[in-house]
mmCIF file of C-alpha atoms in Angstrom:
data_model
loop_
_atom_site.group_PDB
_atom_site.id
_atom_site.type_symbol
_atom_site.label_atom_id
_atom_site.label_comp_id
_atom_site.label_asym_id
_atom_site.label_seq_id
_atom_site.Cartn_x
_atom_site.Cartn_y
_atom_site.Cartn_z
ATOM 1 C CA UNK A 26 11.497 -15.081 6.658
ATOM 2 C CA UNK A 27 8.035 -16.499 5.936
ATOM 3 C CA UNK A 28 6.347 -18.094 2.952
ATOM 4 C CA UNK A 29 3.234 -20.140 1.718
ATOM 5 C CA UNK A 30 3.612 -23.408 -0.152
ATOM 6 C CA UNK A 31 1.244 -23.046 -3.348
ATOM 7 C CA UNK A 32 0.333 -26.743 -3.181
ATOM 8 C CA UNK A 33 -0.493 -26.199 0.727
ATOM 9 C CA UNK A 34 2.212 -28.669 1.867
ATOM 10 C CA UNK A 35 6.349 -27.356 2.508
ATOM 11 C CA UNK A 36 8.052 -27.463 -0.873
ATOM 12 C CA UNK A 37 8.274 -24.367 -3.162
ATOM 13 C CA UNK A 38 7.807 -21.969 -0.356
ATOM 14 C CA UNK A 39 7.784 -18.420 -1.598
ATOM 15 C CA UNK A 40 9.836 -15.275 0.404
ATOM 16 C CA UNK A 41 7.244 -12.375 1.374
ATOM 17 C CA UNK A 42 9.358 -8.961 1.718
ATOM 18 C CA UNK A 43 7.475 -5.379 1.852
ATOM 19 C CA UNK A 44 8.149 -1.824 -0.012
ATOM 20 C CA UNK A 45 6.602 0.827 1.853
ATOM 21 C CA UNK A 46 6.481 4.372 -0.094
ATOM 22 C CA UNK A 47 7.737 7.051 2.032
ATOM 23 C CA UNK A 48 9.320 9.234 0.113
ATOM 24 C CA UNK A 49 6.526 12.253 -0.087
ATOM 25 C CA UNK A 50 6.139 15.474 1.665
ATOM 26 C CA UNK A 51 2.517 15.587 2.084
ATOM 27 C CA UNK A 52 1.715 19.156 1.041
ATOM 28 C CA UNK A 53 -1.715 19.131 2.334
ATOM 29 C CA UNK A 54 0.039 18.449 6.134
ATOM 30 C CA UNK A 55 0.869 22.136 6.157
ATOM 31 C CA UNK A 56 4.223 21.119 8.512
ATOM 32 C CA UNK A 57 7.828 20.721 7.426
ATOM 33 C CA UNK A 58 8.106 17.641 8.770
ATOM 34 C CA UNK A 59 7.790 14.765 6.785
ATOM 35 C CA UNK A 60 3.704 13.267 6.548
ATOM 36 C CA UNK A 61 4.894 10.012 7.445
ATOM 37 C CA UNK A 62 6.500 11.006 10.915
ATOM 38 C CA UNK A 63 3.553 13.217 12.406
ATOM 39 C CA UNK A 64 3.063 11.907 15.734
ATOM 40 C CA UNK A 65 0.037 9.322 16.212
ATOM 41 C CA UNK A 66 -0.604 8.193 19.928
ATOM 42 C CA UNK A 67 3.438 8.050 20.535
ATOM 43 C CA UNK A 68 4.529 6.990 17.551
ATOM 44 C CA UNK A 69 5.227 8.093 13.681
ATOM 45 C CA UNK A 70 1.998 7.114 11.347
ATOM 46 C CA UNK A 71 4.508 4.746 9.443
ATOM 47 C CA UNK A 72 5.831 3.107 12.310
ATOM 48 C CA UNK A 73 2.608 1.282 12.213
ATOM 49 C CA UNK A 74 2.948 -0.012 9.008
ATOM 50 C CA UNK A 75 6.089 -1.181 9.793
ATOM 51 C CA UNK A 76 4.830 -2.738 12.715
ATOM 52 C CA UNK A 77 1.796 -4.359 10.961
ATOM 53 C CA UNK A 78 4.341 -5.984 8.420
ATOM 54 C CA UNK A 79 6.902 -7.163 11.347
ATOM 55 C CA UNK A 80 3.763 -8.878 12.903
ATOM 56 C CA UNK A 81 3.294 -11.272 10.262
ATOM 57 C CA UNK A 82 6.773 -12.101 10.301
ATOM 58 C CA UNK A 83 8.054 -9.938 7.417
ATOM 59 C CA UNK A 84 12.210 -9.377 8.019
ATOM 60 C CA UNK A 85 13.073 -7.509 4.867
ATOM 61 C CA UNK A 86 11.597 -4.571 4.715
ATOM 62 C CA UNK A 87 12.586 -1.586 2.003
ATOM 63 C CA UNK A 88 11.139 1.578 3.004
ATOM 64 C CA UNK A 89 11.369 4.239 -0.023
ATOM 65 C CA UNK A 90 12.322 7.816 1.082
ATOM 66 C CA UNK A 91 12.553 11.060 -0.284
ATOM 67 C CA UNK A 92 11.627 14.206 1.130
ATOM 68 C CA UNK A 93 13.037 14.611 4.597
ATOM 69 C CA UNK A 94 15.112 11.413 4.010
ATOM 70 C CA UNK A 95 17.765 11.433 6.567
ATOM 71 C CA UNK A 96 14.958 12.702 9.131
ATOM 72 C CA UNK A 97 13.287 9.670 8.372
ATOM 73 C CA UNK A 98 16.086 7.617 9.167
ATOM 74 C CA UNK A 99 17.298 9.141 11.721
ATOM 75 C CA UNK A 100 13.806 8.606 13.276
ATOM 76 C CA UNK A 101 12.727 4.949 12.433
ATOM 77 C CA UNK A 102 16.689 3.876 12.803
ATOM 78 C CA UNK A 103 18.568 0.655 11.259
ATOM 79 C CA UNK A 104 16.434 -2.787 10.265
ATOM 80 C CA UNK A 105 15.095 -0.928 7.804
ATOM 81 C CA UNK A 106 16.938 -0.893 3.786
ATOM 82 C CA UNK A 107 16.139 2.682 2.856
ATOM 83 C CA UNK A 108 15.948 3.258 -0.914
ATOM 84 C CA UNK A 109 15.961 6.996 -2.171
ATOM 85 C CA UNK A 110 13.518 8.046 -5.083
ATOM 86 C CA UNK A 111 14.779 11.824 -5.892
ATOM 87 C CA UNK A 112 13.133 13.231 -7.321
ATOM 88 C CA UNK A 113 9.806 12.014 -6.443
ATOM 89 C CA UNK A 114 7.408 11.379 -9.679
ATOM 90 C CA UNK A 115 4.746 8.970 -8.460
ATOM 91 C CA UNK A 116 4.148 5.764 -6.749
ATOM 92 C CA UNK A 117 5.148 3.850 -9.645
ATOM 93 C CA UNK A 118 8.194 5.895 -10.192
ATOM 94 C CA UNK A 119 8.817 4.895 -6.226
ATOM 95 C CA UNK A 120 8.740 1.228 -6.648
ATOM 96 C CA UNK A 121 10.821 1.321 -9.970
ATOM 97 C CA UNK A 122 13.581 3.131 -7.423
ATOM 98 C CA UNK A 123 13.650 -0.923 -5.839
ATOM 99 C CA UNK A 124 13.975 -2.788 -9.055
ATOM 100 C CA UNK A 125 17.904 -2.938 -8.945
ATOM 101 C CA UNK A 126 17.814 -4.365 -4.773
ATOM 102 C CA UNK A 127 15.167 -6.884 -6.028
ATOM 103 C CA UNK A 128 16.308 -7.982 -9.402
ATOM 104 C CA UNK A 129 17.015 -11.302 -8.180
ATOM 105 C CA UNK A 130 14.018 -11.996 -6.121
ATOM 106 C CA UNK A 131 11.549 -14.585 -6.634
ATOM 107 C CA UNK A 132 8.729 -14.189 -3.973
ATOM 108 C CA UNK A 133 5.720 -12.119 -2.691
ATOM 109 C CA UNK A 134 6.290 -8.362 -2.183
ATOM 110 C CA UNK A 135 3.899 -6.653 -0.418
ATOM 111 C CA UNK A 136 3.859 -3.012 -1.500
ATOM 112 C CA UNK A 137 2.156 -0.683 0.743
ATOM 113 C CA UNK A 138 1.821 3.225 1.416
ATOM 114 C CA UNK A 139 2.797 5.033 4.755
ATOM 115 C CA UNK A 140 0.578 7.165 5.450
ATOM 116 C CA UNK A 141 -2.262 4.450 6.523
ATOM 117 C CA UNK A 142 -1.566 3.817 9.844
ATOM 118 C CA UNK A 143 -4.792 1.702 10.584
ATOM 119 C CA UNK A 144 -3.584 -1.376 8.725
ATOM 120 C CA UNK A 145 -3.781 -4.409 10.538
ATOM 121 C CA UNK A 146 -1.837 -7.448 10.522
ATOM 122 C CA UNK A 147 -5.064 -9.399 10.459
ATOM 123 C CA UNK A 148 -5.666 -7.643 7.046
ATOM 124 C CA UNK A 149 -2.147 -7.648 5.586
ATOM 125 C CA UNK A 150 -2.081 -11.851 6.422
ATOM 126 C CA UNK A 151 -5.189 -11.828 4.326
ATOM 127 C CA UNK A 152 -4.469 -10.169 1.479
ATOM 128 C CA UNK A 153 -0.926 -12.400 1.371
ATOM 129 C CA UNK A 154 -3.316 -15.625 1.970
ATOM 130 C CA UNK A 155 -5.418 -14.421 -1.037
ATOM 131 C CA UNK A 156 -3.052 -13.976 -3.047
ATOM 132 C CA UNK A 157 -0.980 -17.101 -2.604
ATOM 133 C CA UNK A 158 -4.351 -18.926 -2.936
ATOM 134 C CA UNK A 159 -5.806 -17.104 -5.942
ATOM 135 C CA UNK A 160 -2.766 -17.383 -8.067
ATOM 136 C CA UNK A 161 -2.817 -13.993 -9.467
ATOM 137 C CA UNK A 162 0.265 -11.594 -10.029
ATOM 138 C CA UNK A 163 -1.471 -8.721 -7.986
ATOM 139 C CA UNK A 164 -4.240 -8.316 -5.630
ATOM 140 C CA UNK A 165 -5.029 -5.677 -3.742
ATOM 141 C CA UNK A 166 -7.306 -4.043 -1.242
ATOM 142 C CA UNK A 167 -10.345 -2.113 -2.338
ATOM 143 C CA UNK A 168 -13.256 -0.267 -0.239
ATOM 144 C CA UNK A 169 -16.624 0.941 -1.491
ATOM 145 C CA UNK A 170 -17.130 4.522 0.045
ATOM 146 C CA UNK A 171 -20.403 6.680 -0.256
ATOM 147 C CA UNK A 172 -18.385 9.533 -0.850
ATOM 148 C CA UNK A 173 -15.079 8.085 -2.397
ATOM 149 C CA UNK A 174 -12.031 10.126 -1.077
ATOM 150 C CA UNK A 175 -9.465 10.766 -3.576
ATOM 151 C CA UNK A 176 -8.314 7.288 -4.727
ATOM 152 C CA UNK A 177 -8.747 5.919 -7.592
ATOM 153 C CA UNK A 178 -11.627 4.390 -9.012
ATOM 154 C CA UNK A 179 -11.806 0.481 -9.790
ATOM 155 C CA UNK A 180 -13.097 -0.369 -13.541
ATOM 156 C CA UNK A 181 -14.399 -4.436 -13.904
ATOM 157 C CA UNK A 182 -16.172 -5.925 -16.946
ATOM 158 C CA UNK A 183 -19.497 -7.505 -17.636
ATOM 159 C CA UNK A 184 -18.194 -10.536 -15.635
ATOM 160 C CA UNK A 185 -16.588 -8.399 -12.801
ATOM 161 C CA UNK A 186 -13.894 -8.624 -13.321
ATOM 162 C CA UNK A 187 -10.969 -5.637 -12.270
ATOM 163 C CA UNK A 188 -9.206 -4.560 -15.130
ATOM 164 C CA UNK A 189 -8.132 -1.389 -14.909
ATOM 165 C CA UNK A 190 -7.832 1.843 -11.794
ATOM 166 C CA UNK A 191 -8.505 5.336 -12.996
ATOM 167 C CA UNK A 192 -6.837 8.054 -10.331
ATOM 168 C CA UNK A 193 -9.441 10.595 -9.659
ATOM 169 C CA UNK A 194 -7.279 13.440 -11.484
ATOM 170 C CA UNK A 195 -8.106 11.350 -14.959
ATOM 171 C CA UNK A 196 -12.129 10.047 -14.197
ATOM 172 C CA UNK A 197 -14.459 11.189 -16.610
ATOM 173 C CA UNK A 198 -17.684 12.501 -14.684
ATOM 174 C CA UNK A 199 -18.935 9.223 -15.203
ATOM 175 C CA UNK A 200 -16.204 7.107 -13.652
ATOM 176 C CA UNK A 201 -15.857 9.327 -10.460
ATOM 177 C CA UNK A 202 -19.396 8.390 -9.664
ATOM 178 C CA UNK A 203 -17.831 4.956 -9.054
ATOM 179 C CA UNK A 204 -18.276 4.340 -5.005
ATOM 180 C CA UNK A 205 -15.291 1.482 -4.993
ATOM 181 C CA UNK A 206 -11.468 2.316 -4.957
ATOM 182 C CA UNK A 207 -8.300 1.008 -4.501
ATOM 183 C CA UNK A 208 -6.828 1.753 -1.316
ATOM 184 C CA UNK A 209 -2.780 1.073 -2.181
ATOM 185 C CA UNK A 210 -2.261 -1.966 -0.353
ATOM 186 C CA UNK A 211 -0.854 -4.747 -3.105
ATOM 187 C CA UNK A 212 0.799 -7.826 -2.815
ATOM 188 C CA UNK A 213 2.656 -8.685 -6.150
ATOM 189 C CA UNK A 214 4.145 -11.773 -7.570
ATOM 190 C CA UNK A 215 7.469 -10.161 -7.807
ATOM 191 C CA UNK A 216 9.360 -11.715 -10.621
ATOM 192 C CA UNK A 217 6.239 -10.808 -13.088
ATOM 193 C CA UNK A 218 5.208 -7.504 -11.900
ATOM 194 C CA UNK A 219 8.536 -5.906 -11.445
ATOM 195 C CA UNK A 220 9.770 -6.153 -15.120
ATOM 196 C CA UNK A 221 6.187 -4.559 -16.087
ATOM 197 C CA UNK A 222 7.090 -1.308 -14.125
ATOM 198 C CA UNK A 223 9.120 0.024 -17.320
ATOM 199 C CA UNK A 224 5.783 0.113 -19.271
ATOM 200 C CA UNK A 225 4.323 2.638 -16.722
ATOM 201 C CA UNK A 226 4.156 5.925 -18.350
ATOM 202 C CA UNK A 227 3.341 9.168 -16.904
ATOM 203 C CA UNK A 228 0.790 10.614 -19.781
ATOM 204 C CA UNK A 229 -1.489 11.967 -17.572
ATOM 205 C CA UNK A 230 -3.162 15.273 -15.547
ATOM 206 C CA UNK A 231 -0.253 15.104 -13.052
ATOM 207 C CA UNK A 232 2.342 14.041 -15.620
ATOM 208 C CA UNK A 233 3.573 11.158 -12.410
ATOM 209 C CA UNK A 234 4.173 7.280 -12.888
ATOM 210 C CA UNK A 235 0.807 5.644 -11.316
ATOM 211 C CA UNK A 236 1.471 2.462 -9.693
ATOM 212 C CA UNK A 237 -2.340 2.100 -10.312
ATOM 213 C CA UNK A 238 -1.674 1.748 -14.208
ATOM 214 C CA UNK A 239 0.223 -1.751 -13.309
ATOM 215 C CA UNK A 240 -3.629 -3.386 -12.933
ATOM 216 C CA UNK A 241 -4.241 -2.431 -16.294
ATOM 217 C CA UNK A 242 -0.817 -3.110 -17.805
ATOM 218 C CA UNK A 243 -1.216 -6.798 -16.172
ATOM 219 C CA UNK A 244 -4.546 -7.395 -17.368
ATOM 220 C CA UNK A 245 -3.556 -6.269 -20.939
ATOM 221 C CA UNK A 246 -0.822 -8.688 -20.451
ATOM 222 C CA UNK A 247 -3.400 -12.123 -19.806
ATOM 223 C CA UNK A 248 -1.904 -11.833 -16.253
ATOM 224 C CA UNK A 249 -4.402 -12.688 -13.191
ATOM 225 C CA UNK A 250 -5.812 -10.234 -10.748
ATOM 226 C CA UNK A 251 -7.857 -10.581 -7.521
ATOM 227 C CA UNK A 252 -9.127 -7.605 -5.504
ATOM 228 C CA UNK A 253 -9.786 -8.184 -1.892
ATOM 229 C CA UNK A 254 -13.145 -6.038 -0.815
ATOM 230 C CA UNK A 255 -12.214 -4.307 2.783
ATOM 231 C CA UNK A 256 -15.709 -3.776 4.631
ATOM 232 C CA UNK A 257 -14.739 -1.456 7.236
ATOM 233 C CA UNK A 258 -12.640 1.160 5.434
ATOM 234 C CA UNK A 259 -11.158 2.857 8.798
ATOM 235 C CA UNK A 260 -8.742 -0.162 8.205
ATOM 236 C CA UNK A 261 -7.545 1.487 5.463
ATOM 237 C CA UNK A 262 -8.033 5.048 6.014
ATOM 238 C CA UNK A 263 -4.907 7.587 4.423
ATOM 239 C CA UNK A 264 -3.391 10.935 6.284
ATOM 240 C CA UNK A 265 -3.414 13.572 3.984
ATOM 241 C CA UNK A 266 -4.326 16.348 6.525
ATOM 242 C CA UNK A 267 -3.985 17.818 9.858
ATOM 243 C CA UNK A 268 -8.124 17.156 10.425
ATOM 244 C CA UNK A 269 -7.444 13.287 9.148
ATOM 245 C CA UNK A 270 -4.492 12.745 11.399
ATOM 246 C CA UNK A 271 -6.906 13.743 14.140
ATOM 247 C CA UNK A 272 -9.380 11.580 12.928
ATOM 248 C CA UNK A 273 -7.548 8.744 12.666
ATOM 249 C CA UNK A 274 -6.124 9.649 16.130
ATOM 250 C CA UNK A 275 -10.052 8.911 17.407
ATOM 251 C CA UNK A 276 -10.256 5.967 14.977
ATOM 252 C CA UNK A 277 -7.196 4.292 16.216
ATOM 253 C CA UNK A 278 -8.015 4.811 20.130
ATOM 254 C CA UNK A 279 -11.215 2.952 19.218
ATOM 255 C CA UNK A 280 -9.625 0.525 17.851
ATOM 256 C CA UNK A 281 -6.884 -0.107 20.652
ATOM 257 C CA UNK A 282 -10.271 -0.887 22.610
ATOM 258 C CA UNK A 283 -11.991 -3.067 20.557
ATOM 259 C CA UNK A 284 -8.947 -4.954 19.334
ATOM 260 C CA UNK A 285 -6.217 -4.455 21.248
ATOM 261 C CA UNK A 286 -3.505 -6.726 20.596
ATOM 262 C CA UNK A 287 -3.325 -5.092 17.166
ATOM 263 C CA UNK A 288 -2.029 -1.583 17.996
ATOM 264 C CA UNK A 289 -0.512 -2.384 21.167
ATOM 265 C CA UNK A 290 3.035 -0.513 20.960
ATOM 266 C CA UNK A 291 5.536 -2.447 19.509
ATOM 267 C CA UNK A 292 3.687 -5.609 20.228
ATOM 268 C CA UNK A 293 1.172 -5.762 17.390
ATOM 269 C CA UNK A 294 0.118 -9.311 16.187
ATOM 270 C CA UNK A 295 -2.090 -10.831 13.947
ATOM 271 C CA UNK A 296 -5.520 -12.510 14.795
#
């Protein structure tokens, strides 16, 4: 296990462990099998995530499963602690499902979606780095697109400042002209954020629990946030569909060429 002194020196070194949410179908996959085991170059799309987190030297990993749940298992096999969410009500409502395994746990948690199979450890060590650094309870990865895909939108004051994430299904016209979004890669301070979970609520067009509505919740709260701006958003690109697991597909053998020590099979590592 791994951890960053906040003074830079070796006392008060704080655990990093990962969530990665699993648990969904993915409707828009058209297949029966679950989105995060589709095939990409030999491997299941969240077996890169995995990967990415192992690389940095993460050991505990709790990977939260739902749909297809003992096909996932079956598939990515033991090192993993699998945490059910049934039935599944959001991303929020997916994290809550950990609350009781980490009730105890003082550290970092990096909290990450598995359907975004581009992640590098070179990008997970720096949003961990950022966040020890910065101080804040959350930070997390954000992307300006010229044509935002269906994420939701990032709100900041006069100063700059983040305070809030609208999903798409709840912009006004106005706020889904926004061009930057969050792209569901977080790294929390555990022991503050994980209490905060029970005021998600799910008053809104899909009637789920948002992990998004923690930014607001902590800002509301005088807590400290730092978003970490991610120029080349193929790093953080999302599988929704049969036509973006074949783009990704092209994305990722790029990739393997320009960087390949990153996405070599079972071998990735950060730079």
């Amino acid at each position: 296990m791994i951890g960053v002194a906040k003074d830079g020196g070796t006392s008060m070194v704080r655990e990093l462990r990962a969530v990665i949410l699993a648990a969904g179908k993915g409707t828009r996959m058209k297949s029966s099998l679950p989105k995060v085991l589709h095939p990409l170059l030999g491997k299941p799309i969240v077996k890169y995530v995995i990967d990415a987190c192992r690389a940095i030297g993460v050991d505990v990993i709790y990977l939260v499963v739902g749909y297809g749940a003992e096909q996932v298992r079956q598939a990515l096999g033991t090192g993993l602690v699998y945490v059910m969410q049934e039935p599944q009500l959001g991303t929020g409502h997916a994290l809550m499902q950990t609350v009781p395994l980490l009730a105890d746990f003082q550290g970092d948690l990096l909290v990450l979606v598995g359907d975004s199979p581009l992640i590098t450890p070179a990008l997970l060590r720096r949003l961990w780095h950022t966040h020890q650094t910065s101080g804040a309870a959350a930070t997390f990865l954000t992307a300006v697109f010229e044509e935002p895909p269906r994420y939701g939108r990032v709100l900041r004051d006069e100063k700059g400042q983040v305070v809030r994430i609208i999903e798409e299904a709840d912009a006004t016209p106005q706020v889904a002209q926004l061009k930057e979004v969050i792209t569901s890669q977080y790294c929390f301070r555990a022991e503050t954020v994980l209490p905060l979970l029970a005021k998600i609520d799910n008053r809104n067009a899909k009637k789920e629990y948002y992990l998004t509505d923690i930014v607001g919740i902590l800002h509301a709260e005088g807590h400290k946030l730092e978003a970490v701006p991610v120029a080349d958003t193929s790093l953080v690109w999302a599988v929704n569909t049969q036509e973006e697991l074949a783009q990704a597909e092209r994305l990722l053998e790029q990739l393997r060429r320009t960087h390949p020590s990153w996405y070599a099979v079972g071998e990735e590592s950060a730079r």
